[in-house]
GROMACS .gro file of N, CA, C and O in nm:
model
  380
    1MET      N    1   8.981  14.270   6.196
    1MET     CA    2   9.041  14.319   6.082
    1MET      C    3   9.188  14.309   6.110
    1MET      O    4   9.226  14.384   6.174
    2GLN      N    5   9.252  14.203   6.017
    2GLN     CA    6   9.395  14.188   6.007
    2GLN      C    7   9.437  14.290   5.886
    2GLN      O    8   9.398  14.284   5.812
    3SER      N    9   9.548  14.332   5.913
    3SER     CA   10   9.616  14.396   5.832
    3SER      C   11   9.719  14.322   5.764
    3SER      O   12   9.804  14.243   5.841
    4HIS      N   13   9.761  14.346   5.647
    4HIS     CA   14   9.914  14.267   5.597
    4HIS      C   15  10.006  14.372   5.535
    4HIS      O   16   9.965  14.473   5.479
    5VAL      N   17  10.132  14.378   5.587
    5VAL     CA   18  10.203  14.450   5.528
    5VAL      C   19  10.296  14.354   5.450
    5VAL      O   20  10.372  14.281   5.512
    6THR      N   21  10.346  14.418   5.336
    6THR     CA   22  10.419  14.334   5.251
    6THR      C   23  10.565  14.394   5.232
    6THR      O   24  10.547  14.558   5.196
    7ASP      N   25  10.679  14.350   5.265
    7ASP     CA   26  10.800  14.425   5.256
    7ASP      C   27  10.873  14.404   5.139
    7ASP      O   28  10.877  14.270   5.107
    8SER      N   29  10.867  14.512   5.015
    8SER     CA   30  10.926  14.443   4.883
    8SER      C   31  11.087  14.411   4.915
    8SER      O   32  11.106  14.382   4.803
    9SER      N   33  11.134  14.438   4.987
    9SER     CA   34  11.293  14.436   5.003
    9SER      C   35  11.321  14.292   5.045
    9SER      O   36  11.430  14.236   5.035
   10ALA      N   37  11.209  14.215   5.103
   10ALA     CA   38  11.223  14.069   5.140
   10ALA      C   39  11.258  13.976   5.035
   10ALA      O   40  11.222  14.021   4.930
   11PRO      N   41  11.389  13.885   5.056
   11PRO     CA   42  11.333  13.804   4.943
   11PRO      C   43  11.242  13.720   4.896
   11PRO      O   44  11.158  13.683   4.988
   12THR      N   45  11.232  13.715   4.760
   12THR     CA   46  11.129  13.634   4.705
   12THR      C   47  11.105  13.479   4.732
   12THR      O   48  11.265  13.421   4.732
   13ARG      N   49  11.009  13.376   4.686
   13ARG     CA   50  11.003  13.252   4.729
   13ARG      C   51  11.111  13.220   4.616
   13ARG      O   52  11.193  13.084   4.637
   14THR      N   53  11.102  13.260   4.507
   14THR     CA   54  11.169  13.205   4.388
   14THR      C   55  11.327  13.240   4.442
   14THR      O   56  11.435  13.148   4.425
   15ALA      N   57  11.372  13.347   4.504
   15ALA     CA   58  11.512  13.355   4.527
   15ALA      C   59  11.553  13.257   4.614
   15ALA      O   60  11.669  13.215   4.646
   16LEU      N   61  11.468  13.237   4.729
   16LEU     CA   62  11.503  13.161   4.844
   16LEU      C   63  11.538  13.016   4.781
   16LEU      O   64  11.618  12.936   4.851
   17ARG      N   65  11.449  12.952   4.689
   17ARG     CA   66  11.466  12.842   4.631
   17ARG      C   67  11.593  12.847   4.552
   17ARG      O   68  11.671  12.716   4.548
   18GLU      N   69  11.641  12.967   4.475
   18GLU     CA   70  11.764  12.925   4.397
   18GLU      C   71  11.885  12.980   4.507
   18GLU      O   72  11.983  12.998   4.457
   19GLY      N   73  11.894  13.032   4.610
   19GLY     CA   74  11.976  13.089   4.688
   19GLY      C   75  11.988  13.233   4.687
   19GLY      O   76  11.953  13.250   4.574
   20LEU      N   77  12.023  13.253   4.787
   20LEU     CA   78  12.038  13.431   4.814
   20LEU      C   79  12.199  13.453   4.757
   20LEU      O   80  12.267  13.380   4.770
   21ARG      N   81  12.204  13.549   4.771
   21ARG     CA   82  12.325  13.645   4.717
   21ARG      C   83  12.378  13.689   4.857
   21ARG      O   84  12.325  13.808   4.895
   22ILE      N   85  12.495  13.689   4.920
   22ILE     CA   86  12.529  13.722   5.039
   22ILE      C   87  12.657  13.765   5.047
   22ILE      O   88  12.752  13.675   4.971
   23VAL      N   89  12.675  13.904   5.103
   23VAL     CA   90  12.823  13.946   5.133
   23VAL      C   91  12.862  13.940   5.255
   23VAL      O   92  12.762  13.955   5.387
   24VAL      N   93  12.985  13.898   5.289
   24VAL     CA   94  13.034  13.817   5.440
   24VAL      C   95  13.153  13.903   5.452
   24VAL      O   96  13.247  13.902   5.394
   25THR      N   97  13.158  14.054   5.549
   25THR     CA   98  13.287  14.132   5.557
   25THR      C   99  13.346  14.052   5.652
   25THR      O  100  13.285  13.980   5.778
   26GLY      N  101  13.484  14.031   5.626
   26GLY     CA  102  13.549  13.938   5.759
   26GLY      C  103  13.525  13.859   5.720
   26GLY      O  104  13.533  13.722   5.818
   27GLY      N  105  13.497  13.786   5.623
   27GLY     CA  106  13.443  13.641   5.540
   27GLY      C  107  13.576  13.550   5.600
   27GLY      O  108  13.579  13.409   5.571
   28ALA      N  109  13.728  13.568   5.591
   28ALA     CA  110  13.850  13.496   5.595
   28ALA      C  111  13.895  13.500   5.758
   28ALA      O  112  13.971  13.380   5.760
   29GLY      N  113  13.812  13.531   5.857
   29GLY     CA  114  13.804  13.493   5.989
   29GLY      C  115  13.765  13.393   6.007
   29GLY      O  116  13.703  13.312   5.963
   30PHE      N  117  13.792  13.332   6.163
   30PHE     CA  118  13.735  13.261   6.209
   30PHE      C  119  13.609  13.195   6.208
   30PHE      O  120  13.552  13.124   6.161
   31LEU      N  121  13.538  13.312   6.249
   31LEU     CA  122  13.386  13.304   6.271
   31LEU      C  123  13.312  13.308   6.106
   31LEU      O  124  13.247  13.246   6.054
   32GLY      N  125  13.383  13.404   6.052
   32GLY     CA  126  13.320  13.433   5.899
   32GLY      C  127  13.343  13.340   5.782
   32GLY      O  128  13.274  13.297   5.724
   33SER      N  129  13.463  13.303   5.795
   33SER     CA  130  13.490  13.147   5.737
   33SER      C  131  13.375  13.060   5.761
   33SER      O  132  13.351  12.963   5.690
   34HIS      N  133  13.337  12.991   5.859
   34HIS     CA  134  13.212  12.911   5.896
   34HIS      C  135  13.111  12.953   5.889
   34HIS      O  136  13.042  12.858   5.808
   35LEU      N  137  13.081  13.088   5.898
   35LEU     CA  138  12.943  13.152   5.828
   35LEU      C  139  12.940  13.113   5.679
   35LEU      O  140  12.857  13.052   5.632
   36CYS      N  141  13.054  13.164   5.615
   36CYS     CA  142  13.070  13.151   5.477
   36CYS      C  143  13.042  12.980   5.441
   36CYS      O  144  12.969  12.959   5.300
   37GLU      N  145  13.088  12.899   5.498
   37GLU     CA  146  13.080  12.757   5.487
   37GLU      C  147  12.940  12.682   5.520
   37GLU      O  148  12.887  12.653   5.384
   38ARG      N  149  12.926  12.739   5.600
   38ARG     CA  150  12.749  12.743   5.641
   38ARG      C  151  12.649  12.788   5.512
   38ARG      O  152  12.551  12.699   5.441
   39LEU      N  153  12.685  12.891   5.490
   39LEU     CA  154  12.560  12.966   5.374
   39LEU      C  155  12.594  12.901   5.266
   39LEU      O  156  12.499  12.886   5.171
   40VAL      N  157  12.707  12.878   5.204
   40VAL     CA  158  12.737  12.789   5.082
   40VAL      C  159  12.672  12.676   5.085
   40VAL      O  160  12.591  12.634   4.952
   41GLY      N  161  12.702  12.606   5.217
   41GLY     CA  162  12.617  12.458   5.205
   41GLY      C  163  12.484  12.458   5.184
   41GLY      O  164  12.420  12.365   5.167
   42GLN      N  165  12.413  12.585   5.231
   42GLN     CA  166  12.277  12.594   5.234
   42GLN      C  167  12.216  12.604   5.083
   42GLN      O  168  12.132  12.681   5.063
   43GLY      N  169  12.352  12.649   4.998
   43GLY     CA  170  12.278  12.663   4.844
   43GLY      C  171  12.316  12.817   4.810
   43GLY      O  172  12.281  12.862   4.678
   44HIS      N  173  12.336  12.912   4.883
   44HIS     CA  174  12.322  13.033   4.851
   44HIS      C  175  12.498  13.084   4.800
   44HIS      O  176  12.576  12.980   4.800
   45ARG      N  177  12.498  13.195   4.743
   45ARG     CA  178  12.588  13.267   4.649
   45ARG      C  179  12.634  13.365   4.770
   45ARG      O  180  12.610  13.445   4.788
   46VAL      N  181  12.773  13.342   4.778
   46VAL     CA  182  12.850  13.417   4.930
   46VAL      C  183  13.001  13.503   4.825
   46VAL      O  184  13.061  13.423   4.770
   47ILE      N  185  12.966  13.632   4.865
   47ILE     CA  186  13.117  13.676   4.842
   47ILE      C  187  13.167  13.745   4.964
   47ILE      O  188  13.114  13.806   5.072
   48CYS      N  189  13.282  13.674   4.990
   48CYS     CA  190  13.342  13.746   5.108
   48CYS      C  191  13.439  13.828   5.101
   48CYS      O  192  13.521  13.822   4.972
   49VAL      N  193  13.485  13.977   5.184
   49VAL     CA  194  13.523  14.054   5.132
   49VAL      C  195  13.647  14.106   5.303
   49VAL      O  196  13.547  14.094   5.398
   50ASP      N  197  13.749  14.057   5.286
   50ASP     CA  198  13.863  14.054   5.376
   50ASP      C  199  13.963  14.135   5.309
   50ASP      O  200  14.029  14.114   5.186
   51ASN      N  201  14.053  14.215   5.418
   51ASN     CA  202  14.196  14.254   5.398
   51ASN      C  203  14.293  14.154   5.422
   51ASN      O  204  14.388  14.161   5.419
   52PHE      N  205  14.254  14.046   5.516
   52PHE     CA  206  14.341  13.950   5.518
   52PHE      C  207  14.450  14.004   5.640
   52PHE      O  208  14.537  13.940   5.679
   53ASP      N  209  14.401  14.096   5.739
   53ASP     CA  210  14.511  14.134   5.853
   53ASP      C  211  14.496  14.042   5.946
   53ASP      O  212  14.590  14.010   5.986
   54THR      N  213  14.393  14.012   5.986
   54THR     CA  214  14.372  13.919   6.067
   54THR      C  215  14.297  13.799   6.025
   54THR      O  216  14.320  13.640   6.079
   55GLY      N  217  14.225  13.773   5.909
   55GLY     CA  218  14.165  13.658   5.846
   55GLY      C  219  14.265  13.600   5.783
   55GLY      O  220  14.387  13.645   5.734
   56ARG      N  221  14.246  13.473   5.756
   56ARG     CA  222  14.370  13.396   5.705
   56ARG      C  223  14.305  13.310   5.547
   56ARG      O  224  14.190  13.273   5.540
   57ARG      N  225  14.387  13.348   5.462
   57ARG     CA  226  14.356  13.274   5.351
   57ARG      C  227  14.319  13.126   5.363
   57ARG      O  228  14.224  13.059   5.251
   58GLU      N  229  14.390  13.047   5.417
   58GLU     CA  230  14.373  12.883   5.457
   58GLU      C  231  14.242  12.897   5.505
   58GLU      O  232  14.181  12.771   5.483
   59ASN      N  233  14.159  12.963   5.582
   59ASN     CA  234  14.012  12.948   5.610
   59ASN      C  235  13.938  12.948   5.466
   59ASN      O  236  13.818  12.873   5.518
   60VAL      N  237  13.974  12.987   5.345
   60VAL     CA  238  13.858  12.981   5.274
   60VAL      C  239  13.913  12.905   5.144
   60VAL      O  240  13.830  12.914   5.055
   61ARG      N  241  14.021  12.878   5.159
   61ARG     CA  242  14.091  12.790   5.061
   61ARG      C  243  13.998  12.693   5.007
   61ARG      O  244  13.984  12.641   4.886
   62VAL      N  245  13.949  12.642   5.090
   62VAL     CA  246  13.893  12.461   5.058
   62VAL      C  247  13.735  12.563   4.957
   62VAL      O  248  13.716  12.509   4.862
   63LEU      N  249  13.671  12.632   5.008
   63LEU     CA  250  13.557  12.704   4.977
   63LEU      C  251  13.593  12.777   4.787
   63LEU      O  252  13.517  12.734   4.717
   64LEU      N  253  13.703  12.814   4.795
   64LEU     CA  254  13.742  12.854   4.645
   64LEU      C  255  13.777  12.755   4.563
   64LEU      O  256  13.718  12.772   4.441
   65SER      N  257  13.831  12.649   4.627
   65SER     CA  258  13.834  12.549   4.516
   65SER      C  259  13.724  12.458   4.497
   65SER      O  260  13.712  12.371   4.405
   66ALA      N  261  13.645  12.452   4.625
   66ALA     CA  262  13.523  12.335   4.606
   66ALA      C  263  13.364  12.389   4.527
   66ALA      O  264  13.277  12.299   4.497
   67SER      N  265  13.391  12.512   4.525
   67SER     CA  266  13.246  12.606   4.505
   67SER      C  267  13.266  12.681   4.410
   67SER      O  268  13.317  12.798   4.436
   68ASP      N  269  13.153  12.678   4.320
   68ASP     CA  270  13.166  12.811   4.231
   68ASP      C  271  13.043  12.949   4.266
   68ASP      O  272  13.024  13.024   4.218
   69ARG      N  273  12.987  12.870   4.410
   69ARG     CA  274  12.904  12.966   4.474
   69ARG      C  275  12.982  13.061   4.562
   69ARG      O  276  12.923  13.139   4.643
   70PHE      N  277  13.115  13.050   4.570
   70PHE     CA  278  13.202  13.149   4.645
   70PHE      C  279  13.301  13.193   4.591
   70PHE      O  280  13.373  13.162   4.500
   71SER      N  281  13.327  13.334   4.634
   71SER     CA  282  13.431  13.410   4.599
   71SER      C  283  13.463  13.523   4.688
   71SER      O  284  13.426  13.547   4.772
   72VAL      N  285  13.610  13.542   4.664
   72VAL     CA  286  13.643  13.673   4.750
   72VAL      C  287  13.714  13.745   4.701
   72VAL      O  288  13.772  13.779   4.603
   73VAL      N  289  13.686  13.894   4.747
   73VAL     CA  290  13.692  14.016   4.696
   73VAL      C  291  13.864  14.073   4.840
   73VAL      O  292  13.777  14.092   4.939
   74GLU      N  293  13.942  14.086   4.787
   74GLU     CA  294  14.044  14.148   4.893
   74GLU      C  295  14.038  14.302   4.898
   74GLU      O  296  14.106  14.370   4.840
   75HIS      N  297  14.011  14.352   5.006
   75HIS     CA  298  13.956  14.473   5.051
   75HIS      C  299  13.939  14.509   5.182
   75HIS      O  300  13.875  14.430   5.234
   76ASP      N  301  13.982  14.623   5.221
   76ASP     CA  302  13.988  14.680   5.352
   76ASP      C  303  13.859  14.734   5.387
   76ASP      O  304  13.825  14.884   5.302
   77ILE      N  305  13.742  14.717   5.428
   77ILE     CA  306  13.650  14.806   5.416
   77ILE      C  307  13.625  14.911   5.464
   77ILE      O  308  13.520  15.005   5.434
   78VAL      N  309  13.716  14.984   5.541
   78VAL     CA  310  13.773  15.124   5.593
   78VAL      C  311  13.750  15.186   5.449
   78VAL      O  312  13.763  15.322   5.445
   79GLU      N  313  13.818  15.134   5.346
   79GLU     CA  314  13.818  15.209   5.242
   79GLU      C  315  13.750  15.206   5.107
   79GLU      O  316  13.669  15.138   5.113
   80PRO      N  317  13.707  15.329   5.057
   80PRO     CA  318  13.567  15.288   4.953
   80PRO      C  319  13.607  15.224   4.843
   80PRO      O  320  13.744  15.174   4.813
   81PHE      N  321  13.493  15.174   4.782
   81PHE     CA  322  13.539  15.043   4.669
   81PHE      C  323  13.570  15.127   4.545
   81PHE      O  324  13.509  15.233   4.527
   82GLU      N  325  13.672  15.082   4.467
   82GLU     CA  326  13.687  15.126   4.344
   82GLU      C  327  13.592  15.036   4.257
   82GLU      O  328  13.603  15.043   4.135
   83PHE      N  329  13.514  14.950   4.294
   83PHE     CA  330  13.472  14.869   4.219
   83PHE      C  331  13.320  14.839   4.247
   83PHE      O  332  13.288  14.887   4.381
   84LYS      N  333  13.216  14.808   4.187
   84LYS     CA  334  13.081  14.745   4.207
   84LYS      C  335  13.030  14.643   4.263
   84LYS      O  336  13.088  14.541   4.183
   85LEU      N  337  12.981  14.614   4.359
   85LEU     CA  338  12.956  14.472   4.407
   85LEU      C  339  12.846  14.434   4.320
   85LEU      O  340  12.768  14.520   4.342
   86PRO      N  341  12.801  14.310   4.280
   86PRO     CA  342  12.693  14.279   4.241
   86PRO      C  343  12.585  14.317   4.358
   86PRO      O  344  12.611  14.317   4.464
   87SER      N  345  12.450  14.308   4.324
   87SER     CA  346  12.345  14.334   4.412
   87SER      C  347  12.340  14.208   4.482
   87SER      O  348  12.369  14.128   4.467
   88PHE      N  349  12.292  14.207   4.617
   88PHE     CA  350  12.289  14.139   4.707
   88PHE      C  351  12.185  14.130   4.824
   88PHE      O  352  12.143  14.239   4.790
   89ASP      N  353  12.125  13.991   4.875
   89ASP     CA  354  11.988  14.011   4.950
   89ASP      C  355  12.064  14.034   5.122
   89ASP      O  356  11.958  14.066   5.161
   90GLN      N  357  12.149  13.988   5.150
   90GLN     CA  358  12.206  13.987   5.277
   90GLN      C  359  12.357  14.049   5.294
   90GLN      O  360  12.420  14.022   5.204
   91ILE      N  361  12.402  14.097   5.410
   91ILE     CA  362  12.514  14.138   5.445
   91ILE      C  363  12.534  14.101   5.605
   91ILE      O  364  12.475  14.155   5.663
   92TYR      N  365  12.669  14.026   5.599
   92TYR     CA  366  12.705  13.990   5.736
   92TYR      C  367  12.825  14.061   5.776
   92TYR      O  368  12.897  14.054   5.712
   93ASN      N  369  12.826  14.196   5.863
   93ASN     CA  370  12.942  14.245   5.869
   93ASN      C  371  13.014  14.215   5.978
   93ASN      O  372  13.005  14.234   6.111
   94LEU      N  373  13.123  14.126   5.997
   94LEU     CA  374  13.207  14.058   6.071
   94LEU      C  375  13.368  14.128   6.092
   94LEU      O  376  13.435  14.055   6.149
   95ALA      N  377  13.386  14.269   5.989
   95ALA     CA  378  13.496  14.331   6.007
   95ALA      C  379  13.521  14.384   6.124
   95ALA      O  380  13.428  14.418   6.161
   0.00000   0.00000   0.00000
């Protein structure tokens, strides 16, 4: 007999078709910006959280101007958030 486990936190098939909501901390760094480009290119909505200590605005400038599925929040993740991020499906912590 086979058992079947359902993970209710897993993205639904509908969410996958519409694209996931993804947060990338450190998204303005070299690796993070390339990850953001890839995710946006796959149709996902991406929020980049970066304090720009080592990340560069130039790394994400094209994404900001070219896609409505990409946004940047300037913030140091060591400090508490004073605002609320929208709900998201995945997070990549590169900070």
